[in-house]
Structures are given as C-alpha cells and as structure tokens.
XYZ file of C-alpha atoms in Angstrom:
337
model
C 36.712 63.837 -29.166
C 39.953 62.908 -26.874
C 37.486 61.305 -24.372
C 35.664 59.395 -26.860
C 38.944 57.910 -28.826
C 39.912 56.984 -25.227
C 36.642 55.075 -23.970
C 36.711 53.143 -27.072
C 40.397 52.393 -26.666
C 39.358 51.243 -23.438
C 36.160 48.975 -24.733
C 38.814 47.683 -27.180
C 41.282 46.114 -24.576
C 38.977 45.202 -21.804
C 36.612 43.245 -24.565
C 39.070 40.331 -25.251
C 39.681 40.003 -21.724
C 36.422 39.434 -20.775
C 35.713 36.930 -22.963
C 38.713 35.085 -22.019
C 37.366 35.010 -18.577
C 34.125 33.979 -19.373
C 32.794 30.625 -17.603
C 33.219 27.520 -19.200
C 30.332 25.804 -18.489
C 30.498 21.753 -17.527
C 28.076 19.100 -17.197
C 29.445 16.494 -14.773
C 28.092 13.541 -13.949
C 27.408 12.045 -10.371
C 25.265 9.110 -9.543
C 25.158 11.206 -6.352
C 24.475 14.452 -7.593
C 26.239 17.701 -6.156
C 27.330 16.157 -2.973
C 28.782 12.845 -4.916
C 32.775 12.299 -4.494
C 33.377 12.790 -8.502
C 31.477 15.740 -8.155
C 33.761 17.294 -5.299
C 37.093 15.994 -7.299
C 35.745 18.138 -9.983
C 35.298 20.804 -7.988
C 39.085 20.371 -6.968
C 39.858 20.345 -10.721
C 38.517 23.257 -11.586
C 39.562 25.163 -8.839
C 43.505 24.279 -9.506
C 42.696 25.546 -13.365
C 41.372 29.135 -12.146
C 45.118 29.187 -11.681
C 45.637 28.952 -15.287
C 42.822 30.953 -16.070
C 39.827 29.246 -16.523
C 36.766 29.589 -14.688
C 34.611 26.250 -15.075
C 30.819 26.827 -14.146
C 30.291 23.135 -12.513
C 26.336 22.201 -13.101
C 25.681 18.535 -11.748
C 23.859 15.644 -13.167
C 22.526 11.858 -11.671
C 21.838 11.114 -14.877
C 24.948 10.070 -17.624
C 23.255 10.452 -20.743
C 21.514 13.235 -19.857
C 24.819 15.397 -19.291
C 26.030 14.067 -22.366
C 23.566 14.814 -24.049
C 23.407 18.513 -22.832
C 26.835 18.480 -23.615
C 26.299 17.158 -27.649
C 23.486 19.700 -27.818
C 25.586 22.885 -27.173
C 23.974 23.514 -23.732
C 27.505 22.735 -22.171
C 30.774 23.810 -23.093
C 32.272 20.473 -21.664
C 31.399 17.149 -20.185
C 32.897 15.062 -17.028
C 31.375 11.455 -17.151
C 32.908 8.230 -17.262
C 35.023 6.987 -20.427
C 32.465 4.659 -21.292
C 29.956 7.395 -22.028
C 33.197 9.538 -23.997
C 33.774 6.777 -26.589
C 31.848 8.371 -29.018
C 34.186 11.824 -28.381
C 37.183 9.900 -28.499
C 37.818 6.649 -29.434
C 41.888 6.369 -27.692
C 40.876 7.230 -24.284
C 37.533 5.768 -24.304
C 39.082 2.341 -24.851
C 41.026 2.716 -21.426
C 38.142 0.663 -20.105
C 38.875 -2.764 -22.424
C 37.557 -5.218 -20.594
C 41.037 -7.186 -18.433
C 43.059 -4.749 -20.262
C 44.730 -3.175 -17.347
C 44.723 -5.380 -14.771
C 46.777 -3.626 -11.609
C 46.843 -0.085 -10.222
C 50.273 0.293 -10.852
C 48.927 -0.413 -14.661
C 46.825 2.346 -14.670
C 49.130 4.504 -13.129
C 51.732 4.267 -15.849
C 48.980 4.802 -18.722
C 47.578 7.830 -17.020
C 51.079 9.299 -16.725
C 51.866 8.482 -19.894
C 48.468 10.453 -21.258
C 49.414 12.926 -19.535
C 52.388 13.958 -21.470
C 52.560 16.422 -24.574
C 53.888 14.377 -27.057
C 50.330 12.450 -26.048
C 48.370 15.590 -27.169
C 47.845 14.784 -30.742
C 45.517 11.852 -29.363
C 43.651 13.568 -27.152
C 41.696 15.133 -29.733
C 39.371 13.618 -32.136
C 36.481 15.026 -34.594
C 36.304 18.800 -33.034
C 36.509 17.249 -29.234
C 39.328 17.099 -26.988
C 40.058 15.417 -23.736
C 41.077 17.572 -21.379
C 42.022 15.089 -18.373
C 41.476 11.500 -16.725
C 41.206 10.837 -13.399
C 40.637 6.774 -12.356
C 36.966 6.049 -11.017
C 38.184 2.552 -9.600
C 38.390 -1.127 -11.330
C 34.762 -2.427 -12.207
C 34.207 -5.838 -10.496
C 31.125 -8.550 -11.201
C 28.596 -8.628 -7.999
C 26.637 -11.531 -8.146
C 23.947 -13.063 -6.010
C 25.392 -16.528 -5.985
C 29.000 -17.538 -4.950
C 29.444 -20.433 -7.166
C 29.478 -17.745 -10.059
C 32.946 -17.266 -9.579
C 34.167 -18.828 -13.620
C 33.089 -17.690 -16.829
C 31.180 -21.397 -17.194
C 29.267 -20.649 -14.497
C 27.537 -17.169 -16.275
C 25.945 -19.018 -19.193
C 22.430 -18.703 -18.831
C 22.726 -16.304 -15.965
C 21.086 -12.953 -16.422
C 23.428 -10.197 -16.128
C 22.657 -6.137 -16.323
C 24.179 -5.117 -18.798
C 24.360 -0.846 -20.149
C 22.468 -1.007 -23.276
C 25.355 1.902 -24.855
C 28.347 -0.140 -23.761
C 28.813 -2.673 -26.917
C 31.904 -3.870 -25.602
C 30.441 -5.313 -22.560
C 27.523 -6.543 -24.477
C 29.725 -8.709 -27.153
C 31.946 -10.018 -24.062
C 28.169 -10.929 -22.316
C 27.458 -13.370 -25.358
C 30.381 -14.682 -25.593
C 29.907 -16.401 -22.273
C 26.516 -17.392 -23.111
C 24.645 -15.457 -20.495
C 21.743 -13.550 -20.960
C 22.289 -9.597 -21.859
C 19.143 -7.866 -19.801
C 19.794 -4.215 -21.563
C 19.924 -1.189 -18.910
C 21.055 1.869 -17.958
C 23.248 3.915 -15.229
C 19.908 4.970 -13.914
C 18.573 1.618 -13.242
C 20.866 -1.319 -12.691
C 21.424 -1.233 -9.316
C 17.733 -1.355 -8.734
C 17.144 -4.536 -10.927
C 20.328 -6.653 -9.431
C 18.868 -5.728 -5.834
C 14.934 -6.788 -6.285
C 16.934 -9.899 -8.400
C 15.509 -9.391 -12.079
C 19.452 -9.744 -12.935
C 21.746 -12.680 -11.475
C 24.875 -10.282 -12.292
C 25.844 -6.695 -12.117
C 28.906 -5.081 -13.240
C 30.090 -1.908 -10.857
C 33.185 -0.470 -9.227
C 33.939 -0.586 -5.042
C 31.588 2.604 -4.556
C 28.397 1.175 -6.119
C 28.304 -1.097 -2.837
C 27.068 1.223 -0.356
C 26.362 4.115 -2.680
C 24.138 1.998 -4.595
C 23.692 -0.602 -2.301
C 23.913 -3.311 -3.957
C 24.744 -5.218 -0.790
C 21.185 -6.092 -0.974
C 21.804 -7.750 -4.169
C 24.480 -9.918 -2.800
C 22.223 -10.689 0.401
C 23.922 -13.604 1.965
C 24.588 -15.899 -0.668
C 26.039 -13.502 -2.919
C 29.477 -11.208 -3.548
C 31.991 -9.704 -5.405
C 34.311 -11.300 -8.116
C 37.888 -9.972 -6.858
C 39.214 -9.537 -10.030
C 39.385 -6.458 -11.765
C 36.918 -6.866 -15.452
C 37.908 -2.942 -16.219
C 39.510 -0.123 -15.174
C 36.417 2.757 -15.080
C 37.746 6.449 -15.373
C 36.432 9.873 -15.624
C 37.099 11.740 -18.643
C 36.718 15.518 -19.040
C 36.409 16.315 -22.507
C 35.293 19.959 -24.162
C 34.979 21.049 -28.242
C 38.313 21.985 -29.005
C 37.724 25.672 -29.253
C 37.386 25.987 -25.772
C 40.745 26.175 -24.660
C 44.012 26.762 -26.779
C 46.422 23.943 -26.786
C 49.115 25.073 -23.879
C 45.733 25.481 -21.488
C 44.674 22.128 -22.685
C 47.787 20.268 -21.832
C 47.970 22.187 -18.436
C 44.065 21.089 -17.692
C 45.162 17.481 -18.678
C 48.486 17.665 -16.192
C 46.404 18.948 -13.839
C 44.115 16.173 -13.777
C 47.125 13.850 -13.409
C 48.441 15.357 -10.160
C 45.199 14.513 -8.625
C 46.058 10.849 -9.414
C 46.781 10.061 -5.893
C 43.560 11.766 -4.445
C 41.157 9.792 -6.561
C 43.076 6.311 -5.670
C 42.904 7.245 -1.985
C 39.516 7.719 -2.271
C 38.898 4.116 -4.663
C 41.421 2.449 -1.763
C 38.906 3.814 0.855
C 35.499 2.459 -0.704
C 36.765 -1.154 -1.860
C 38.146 -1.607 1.795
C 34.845 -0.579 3.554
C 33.847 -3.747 1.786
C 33.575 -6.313 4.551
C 36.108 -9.102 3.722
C 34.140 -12.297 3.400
C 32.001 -10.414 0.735
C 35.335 -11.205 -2.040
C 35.057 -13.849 -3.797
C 38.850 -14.992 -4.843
C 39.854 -16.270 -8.226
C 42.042 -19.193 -7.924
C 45.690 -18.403 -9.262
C 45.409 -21.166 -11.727
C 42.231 -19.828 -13.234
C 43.735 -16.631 -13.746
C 45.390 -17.281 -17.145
C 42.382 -18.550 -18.544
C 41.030 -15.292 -17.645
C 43.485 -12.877 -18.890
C 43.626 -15.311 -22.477
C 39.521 -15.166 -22.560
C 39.556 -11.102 -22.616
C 42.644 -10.698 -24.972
C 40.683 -12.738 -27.474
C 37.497 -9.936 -26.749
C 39.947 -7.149 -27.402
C 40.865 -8.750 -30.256
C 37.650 -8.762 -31.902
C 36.469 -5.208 -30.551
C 39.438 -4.155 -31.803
C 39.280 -5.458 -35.517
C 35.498 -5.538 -35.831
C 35.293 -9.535 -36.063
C 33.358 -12.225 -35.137
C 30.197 -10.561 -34.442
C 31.836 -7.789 -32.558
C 32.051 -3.644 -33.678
C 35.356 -2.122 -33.800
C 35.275 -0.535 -30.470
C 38.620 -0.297 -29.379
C 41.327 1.714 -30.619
C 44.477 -0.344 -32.113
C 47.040 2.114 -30.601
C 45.526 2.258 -26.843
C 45.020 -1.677 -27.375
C 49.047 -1.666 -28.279
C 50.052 0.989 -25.209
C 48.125 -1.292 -23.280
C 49.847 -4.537 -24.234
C 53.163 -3.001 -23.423
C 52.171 -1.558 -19.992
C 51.239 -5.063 -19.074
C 54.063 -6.543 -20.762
C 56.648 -4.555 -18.870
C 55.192 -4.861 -15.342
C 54.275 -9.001 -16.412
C 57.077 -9.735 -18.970
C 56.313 -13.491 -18.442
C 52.954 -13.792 -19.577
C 51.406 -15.692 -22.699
C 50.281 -12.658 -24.384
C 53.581 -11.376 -24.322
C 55.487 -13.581 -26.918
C 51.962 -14.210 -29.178
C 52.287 -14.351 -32.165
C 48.405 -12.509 -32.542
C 50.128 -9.394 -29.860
C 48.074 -6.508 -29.241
C-alpha cells in the first residue's frame, strides 16, 4: 500500500515537469533551407532559451507560406518568418516594415531596443498570438535591370514583382503607376532574372543567394536607398510560454542584435561597388515625403489603400526618426505620424 501511495506521489511530481520540458515545436523559414543564415541564428536563439527552459524543436522550411501555414493549422507550436508574413498575427510589429519608415540602422536599433522592453509586452500580443522576439533581416532595396530607374517617375509603366500577400507594397506599386506582376517568395527571383519583371524588391542577401545579379546583368543595379527595414519575427499562441519566459525569449532575441547586423553588414558589402545606384541628396526629400503620404493612407485605410499599418508603431516610428533627424519636414507637419 506504502509503495503504491509512493509511486503515485512520484507520477504526481515528475508529470508537470515533463510537460514543462516538452519541445516546442517551430516552423522557421529559410529561403535556404536548414543550412540558410536565419536558420542557424535560430538555432542560436533557441539554444540561449534552453537556458531558460525551453527546448524549441527547429523544423525548416524554403517555403514562407507554407510554415505559416503549418503554423495556423496547429502543426507548429510557433513560427520564425519574416514580419511581412506575421502581419496577420500581429498588426504592431508587423508594421516595422512601412515602407521608408525607418530609414538608418541606428533607427532600427532604437525600435528593436525599445520592443524589447517589458512595459512593451502588452503589444506584443494580439488575438491569442504573441511575439516572442525580432531580430533585423537587413533593409529591402529595389534591383532593377536598368540604371536610369533610379526616381519614382522613372517606374511608371515598369513591371515590378511584387508579393501578391504584401498589400502595402502593392498600394505603394500603383501609386507610382507601374505595373504590379503578383508573386511569391518562391518565385520572384526567378522572374526578375529571365526579365518577365523590370523591378524586384529584396534585401543585400537575395544578391548572391538568389542571384539576382543575373537580373541586373550589366545594365542594371541596386537602388541604395533603404524602401524597408525586413525583420524576422518569432511569434507562438500565447499559451506556449508564460509571460516572464516570454519577455526573456524576446530579450534574448535582442542581444543577438549585433550578430544579425554583422551578418546584413557582411552580405550588402560583398556587393561589388559600381552595382549601387546613388540617390542624389536633393531627391531624397521627395522620397522620404512620397512614403509618409503611403503610411498615411495604409495607416487610415484611405485613398484606395487597407488599413495596414498600426497607428501606434506608425507614431514610435515618427519619433525615432524625429529624434535622430529633428530637422526634417515631417517633423513639424501638421498631418504627423
């Protein structure tokens, strides 16, 4: 009787425990697969958080929708893919990508610390989900196959790639007047390269990884100017981890901050030189003006455009840039972010 009261004692303790320490299993995207750079940060991720007691079970995908859709169905506990692909989970940090909303590292830097904090918490979770860190996947420049597409009048007409999912990127592709050719992660590259598009929209590591040097070919290059700032978002249902684990996941995210820049630093300067294509200072305003009035409509839901963004990033955002650029337009509008 003594022996019995004691195994079940026993069974009782050790029960809980193990299902604590069960694996959390995550989809993660990597145009690369298992071997990609994302998918080796992630594996640098999850190894810091079996310090804090959670065992992710890493299971790799080439394809974006695919893992999120793994993910939506239950067949994944959480999801690592870029914010673009998250907007749907969360609405705040998927609107870190507004097109020319951050436009310097040292922009990015301060939002990502500033996520990173508790008192950020509460907006880190939306509708059951909750993002559980951000790590920066490098700006997103234009590649084009002609060099005299270096203004916005110069992309009417022009056929540009464009993701069929990302609505931003589709409103901000008729308001120049060029021609949205709808595609996917999966097949972009290949249609800028065999030149069915005129215009492809990547960051620094879709250039070799991708190779959409042959795109560019010798008449062709990259817009130096940053369009967006891409991350990777890891985001789980919010059952999966209590709150305090949460918040550690998402600090531990931001101490790899410097790893994934070293790595973005690396790819855009394997870029030979003469494939830039500088914007004139001059121009730059006209720029910066063209995307705040995007934001504006993605953010209110007007002229044509869904409400994509979310006000308060859109706000955090205007005072990052205001800070760092206190001397800009936008900053004494009367229409601010």
């Amino acid at each position: 009787m003594i022996r019995k009261f004691l195994a079940a004692l026993t069974l009782s303790l050790v029960t809980p425990l193990a299902a604590a320490q069960e694996p959390v299993r995550m989809c993660v995207f990597d145009v690369i697969g298992a071997n990609g750079d994302v998918f080796n940060m992630v594996k640098d991720y999850a190894l810091e958080m079996k310090s804090h007691g959670v065992d992710f079970e890493l299971r790799p995908y080439t394809d974006e929708g695919v893992a999120v859709g793994d993910f939506s169905s239950g067949q994944c506990d959480a999801v690592a893919a870029t914010d673009l692909r998250i907007r749907p989970f969360n609405r705040f940090t998927g609107s870190v990508s507004a097109v020319g909303a951050i436009p310097t590292y040292d922009d990015l830097r301060t939002l990502l610390a500033t996520l990173a904090q508790p008192k950020a918490a509460p907006l880190m979770k939306q509708d059951g989900y909750e993002v559980l860190g951000i790590v920066p996947a490098g700006a997103g420049y234009l590649f084009v196959n002609d060099r005299s597409i270096d203004t916005a009048g110069e992309l009417a007409g022009k056929r540009m790639a464009t993701l069929d999912y990302q609505k931003d990127a589709i409103h901000m592709v008729n308001y120049v007047k060029a021609t949205v050719v709808p595609s996917d992660i999966t097949n972009f590259a290949g249609k800028f390269n065999n030149g069915s598009v005129d215009t492809a929209y990547a960051p620094a590591f879709a250039y070799e990884a991708l190779e959409l040097y042959k795109g560019i070919g010798d008449t062709g290059g990259i817009v130096d100017y940053p369009l967006a700032q891409l991350t990777i978002q890891i985001i789980a249902r919010d059952e999966v981890l209590d709150d305090a684990t949460a918040q550690q996941a998402r600090e531990v995210a931001w101490g790899m901050y410097g790893q994934a820049m070293d790595l973005v630093s690396r790819l855009e300067s394997a870029i030979p030189e003469d494939k830039w294509i500088n914007i004139p200072a001059n121009d730059v305003q006209g720029y910066q003006e063209m995307f705040r009035e995007n934001r504006l409509q993605l953010r209110d839901g007007v002229n044509g455009a869904e409400q994509v963004y979310h006000p308060k990033m859109m706000s955090l955002l205007s005072k990052i840039r205001c800070a760092s650029n206190p001397a800009a337009s936008e900053c004494t509008a009367g229409n601010r972010e």
